[in-house]
Coordinates of C-alpha atoms in Angstrom, one line a residue:
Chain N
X1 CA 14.4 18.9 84.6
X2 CA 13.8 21.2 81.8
X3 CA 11.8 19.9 78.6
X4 CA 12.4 20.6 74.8
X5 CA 12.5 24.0 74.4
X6 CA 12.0 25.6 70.8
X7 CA 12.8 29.4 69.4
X8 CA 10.8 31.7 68.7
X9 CA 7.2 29.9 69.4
X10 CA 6.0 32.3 66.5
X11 CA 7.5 33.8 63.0
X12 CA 6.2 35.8 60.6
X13 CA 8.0 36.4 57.1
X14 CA 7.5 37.1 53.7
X15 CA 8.3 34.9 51.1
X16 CA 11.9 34.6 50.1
X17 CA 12.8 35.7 53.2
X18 CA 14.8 33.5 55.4
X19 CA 13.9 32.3 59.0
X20 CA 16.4 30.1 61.3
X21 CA 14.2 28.0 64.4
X22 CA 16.2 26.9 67.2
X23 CA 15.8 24.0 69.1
X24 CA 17.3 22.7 72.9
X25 CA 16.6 19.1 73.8
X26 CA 16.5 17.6 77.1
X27 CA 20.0 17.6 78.7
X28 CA 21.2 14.1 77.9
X29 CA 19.7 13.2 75.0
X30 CA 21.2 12.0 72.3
X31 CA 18.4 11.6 69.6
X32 CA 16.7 14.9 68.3
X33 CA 13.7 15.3 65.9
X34 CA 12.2 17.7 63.9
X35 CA 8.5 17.4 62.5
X36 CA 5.6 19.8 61.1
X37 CA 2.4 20.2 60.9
X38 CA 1.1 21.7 58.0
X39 CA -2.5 23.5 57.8
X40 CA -4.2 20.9 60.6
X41 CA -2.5 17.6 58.7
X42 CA -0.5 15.0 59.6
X43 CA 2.6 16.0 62.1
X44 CA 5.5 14.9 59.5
X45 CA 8.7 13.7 60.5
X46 CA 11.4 15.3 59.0
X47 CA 14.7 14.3 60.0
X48 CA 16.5 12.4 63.2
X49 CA 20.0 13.8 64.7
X50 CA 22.3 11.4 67.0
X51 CA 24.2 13.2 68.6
X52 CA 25.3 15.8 65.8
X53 CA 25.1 13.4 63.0
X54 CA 22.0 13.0 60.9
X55 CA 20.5 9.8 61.0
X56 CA 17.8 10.3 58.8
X57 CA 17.0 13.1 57.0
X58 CA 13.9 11.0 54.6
X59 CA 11.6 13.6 55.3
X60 CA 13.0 16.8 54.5
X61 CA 10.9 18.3 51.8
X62 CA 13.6 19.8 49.2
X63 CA 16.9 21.3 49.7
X64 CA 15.6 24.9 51.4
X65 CA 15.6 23.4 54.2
X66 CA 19.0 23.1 56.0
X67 CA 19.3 21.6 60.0
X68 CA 22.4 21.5 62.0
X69 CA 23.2 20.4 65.5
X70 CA 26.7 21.3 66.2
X71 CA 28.3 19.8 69.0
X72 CA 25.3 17.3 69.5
X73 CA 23.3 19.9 72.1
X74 CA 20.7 22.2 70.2
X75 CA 20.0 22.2 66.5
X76 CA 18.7 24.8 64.4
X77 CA 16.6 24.3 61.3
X78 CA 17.1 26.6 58.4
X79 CA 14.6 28.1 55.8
X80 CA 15.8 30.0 52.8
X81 CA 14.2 31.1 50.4
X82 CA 10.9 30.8 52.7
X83 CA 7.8 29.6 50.7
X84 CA 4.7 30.1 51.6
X85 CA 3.4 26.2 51.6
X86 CA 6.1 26.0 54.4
X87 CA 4.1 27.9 56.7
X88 CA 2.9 25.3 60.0
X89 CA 3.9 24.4 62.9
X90 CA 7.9 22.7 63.5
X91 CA 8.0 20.4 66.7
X92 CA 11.1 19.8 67.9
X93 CA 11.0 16.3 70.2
X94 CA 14.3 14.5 71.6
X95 CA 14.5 10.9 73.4
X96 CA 17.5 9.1 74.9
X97 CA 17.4 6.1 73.1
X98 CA 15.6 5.9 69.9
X99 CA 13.2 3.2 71.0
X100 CA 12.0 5.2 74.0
X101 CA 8.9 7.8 74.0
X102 CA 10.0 11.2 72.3
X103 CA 9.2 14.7 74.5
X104 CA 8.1 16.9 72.8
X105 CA 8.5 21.0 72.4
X106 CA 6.1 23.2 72.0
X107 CA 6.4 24.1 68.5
X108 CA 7.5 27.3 66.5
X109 CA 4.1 28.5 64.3
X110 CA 5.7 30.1 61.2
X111 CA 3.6 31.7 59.3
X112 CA 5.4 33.2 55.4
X113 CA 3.1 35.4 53.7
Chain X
X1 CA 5.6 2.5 54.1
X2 CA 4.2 2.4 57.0
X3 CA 0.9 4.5 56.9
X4 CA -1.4 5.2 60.1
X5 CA -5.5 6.2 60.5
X6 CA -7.4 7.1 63.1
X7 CA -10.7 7.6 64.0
X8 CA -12.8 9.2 64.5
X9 CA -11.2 11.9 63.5
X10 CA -13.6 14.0 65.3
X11 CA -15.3 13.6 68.5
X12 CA -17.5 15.5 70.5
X13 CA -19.3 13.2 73.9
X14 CA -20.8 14.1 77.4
X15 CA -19.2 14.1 80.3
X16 CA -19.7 10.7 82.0
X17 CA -19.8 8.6 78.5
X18 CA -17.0 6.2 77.4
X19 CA -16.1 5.8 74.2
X20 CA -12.8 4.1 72.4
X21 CA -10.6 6.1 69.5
X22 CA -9.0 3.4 66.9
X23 CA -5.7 3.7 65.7
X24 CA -5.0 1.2 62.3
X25 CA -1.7 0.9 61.1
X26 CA -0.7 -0.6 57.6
X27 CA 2.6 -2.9 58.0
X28 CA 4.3 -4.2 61.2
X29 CA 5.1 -1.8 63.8
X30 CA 6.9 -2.7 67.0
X31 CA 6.0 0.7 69.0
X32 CA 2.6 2.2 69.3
X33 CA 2.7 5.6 71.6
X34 CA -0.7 7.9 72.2
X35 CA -0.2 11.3 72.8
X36 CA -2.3 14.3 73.9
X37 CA -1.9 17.8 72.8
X38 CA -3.7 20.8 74.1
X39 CA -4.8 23.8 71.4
X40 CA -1.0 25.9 70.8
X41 CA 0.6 23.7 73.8
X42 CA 3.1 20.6 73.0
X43 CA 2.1 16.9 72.3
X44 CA 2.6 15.5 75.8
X45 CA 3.2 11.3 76.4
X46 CA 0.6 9.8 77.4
X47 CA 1.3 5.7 76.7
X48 CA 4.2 3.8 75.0
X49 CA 3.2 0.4 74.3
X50 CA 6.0 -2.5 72.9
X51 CA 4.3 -5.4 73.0
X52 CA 1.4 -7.4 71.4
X53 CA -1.5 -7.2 74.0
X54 CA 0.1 -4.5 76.3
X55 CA -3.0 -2.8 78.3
X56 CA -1.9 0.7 79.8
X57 CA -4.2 2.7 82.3
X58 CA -3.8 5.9 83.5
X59 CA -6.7 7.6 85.3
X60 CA -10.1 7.3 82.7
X61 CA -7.4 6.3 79.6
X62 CA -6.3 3.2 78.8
X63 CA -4.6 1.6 75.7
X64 CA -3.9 -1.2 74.7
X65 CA -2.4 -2.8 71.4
X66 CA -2.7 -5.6 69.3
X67 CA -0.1 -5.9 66.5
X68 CA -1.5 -9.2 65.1
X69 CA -4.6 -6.4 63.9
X70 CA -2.5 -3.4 63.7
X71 CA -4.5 -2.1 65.8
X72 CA -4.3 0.4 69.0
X73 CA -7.4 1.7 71.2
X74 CA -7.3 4.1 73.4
X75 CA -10.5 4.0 75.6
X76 CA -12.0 7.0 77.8
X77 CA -14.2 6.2 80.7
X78 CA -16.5 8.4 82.4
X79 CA -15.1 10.7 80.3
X80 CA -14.6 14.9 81.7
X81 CA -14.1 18.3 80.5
X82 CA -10.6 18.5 80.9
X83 CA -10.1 15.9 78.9
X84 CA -11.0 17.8 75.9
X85 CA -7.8 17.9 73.3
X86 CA -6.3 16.3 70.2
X87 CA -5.2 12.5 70.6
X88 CA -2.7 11.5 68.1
X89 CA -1.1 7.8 68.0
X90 CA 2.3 7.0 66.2
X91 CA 3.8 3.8 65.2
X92 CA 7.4 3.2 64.8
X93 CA 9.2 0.0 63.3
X94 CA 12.5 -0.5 64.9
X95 CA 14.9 1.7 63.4
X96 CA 12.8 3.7 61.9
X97 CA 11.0 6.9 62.9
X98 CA 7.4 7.5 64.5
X99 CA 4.8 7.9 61.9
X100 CA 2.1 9.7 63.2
X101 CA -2.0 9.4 63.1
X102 CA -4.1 12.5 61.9
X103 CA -5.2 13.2 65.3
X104 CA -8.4 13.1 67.2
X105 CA -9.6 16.0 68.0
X106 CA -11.8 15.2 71.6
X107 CA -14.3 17.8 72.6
X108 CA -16.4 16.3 76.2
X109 CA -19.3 18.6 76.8
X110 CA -20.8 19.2 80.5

């Protein structure tokens, strides 16, 4: 069975540029995550997709930051305009249920300069 | 809000030694999970732990949890190189979302 998959697993871009991460969950799964880790802190959560609906989006840290998940399979999460206190790493994680263990990917490192 | 700690935060033991990370967590919290992550690789499973006074083991880990102290361990005996990584612990309240620890960071030195 294939695991969380993220693209790409690094980014580079200046600020006010845009950048668009990709994430494929587990076949199956209905609950998707995103998080980040910022310079070595705390992993954050940022928001929770069932299926294609967003259950919680609490943690998203201002409106330059868009995610999707059309059709309830792979989400993408948006940057624009880039800043450079966004740089870190984004985990994608999915689960089946909400209450189970989340599986994690292995992160895209973006890096705006 | 539900705010986690850990420590310590950084680690460094010989191979053989056993030593317990702490995981604290402010307001109730029905799901306690420990996770391992290796330097640029994912954050990999390690326990999942539901109930007051569960005790997981697998090979020299085991956690257990007691929500009556808000309080997680995650013990390492006879400890080895390869486990060397970054222990993180998240609790979740039903409903809501994991909220994660600062992470361990475990070096184990021959």
């Amino acid at each position: 069975e294939a695991g969380v998959t993220q693209f790409p697993s690094h980014s580079v871009i200046e600020k006010g540029q845009t950048v668009t991460l990709r994430c494929d969950p587990i076949s199956g799964h209905d609950n998707l995550y995103w998080y980040r880790r910022v310079m070595g802190k705390e992993i954050k959560f940022l928001l929770h997709f069932v299926k294609e609906s967003k259950q919680d989006e609490s943690g998203m840290p201002n409106n330059r930051f868009l995610a999707e998940r059309t059709g309830g399979t792979y989400s993408t999460l948006k940057v624009q305009p880039a800043e450079l206190e966004d740089s870190g790493v984004y985990f994608c994680a999915s689960s089946q249920e909400q209450i189970y263990e989340q599986y994690f990917g292995p992160g895209t490192r973006l890096t705006v300069t | 809000e539900l705010k986690v700690e850990q420590n310590p935060l950084f680690l460094s033991m010989q191979e053989g030694k056993n030593y317990t990370i702490y995981c604290n967590y402010s307001t109730t919290s029905d799901r306690l999970y420990w996770y391992r992550q290796d330097p640029g690789k994912s954050l990999e499973s390690l326990f999942v732990l539901l109930s007051n006074g569960a005790v997981k083991q697998e090979g020299r880990l085991m956690a257990s949890l007691d929500t009556k102290a808000r309080l997680s361990t995650l013990h390492i005996t006879a400890a080895v190189h390869d486990l060397s990584a970054t222990y993180f612990c998240a609790a979740a309240y039903y409903g809501q979302n994991f909220v994660f620890g600062p992470g361990t960071r475990l070096s184990v030195l021959p």
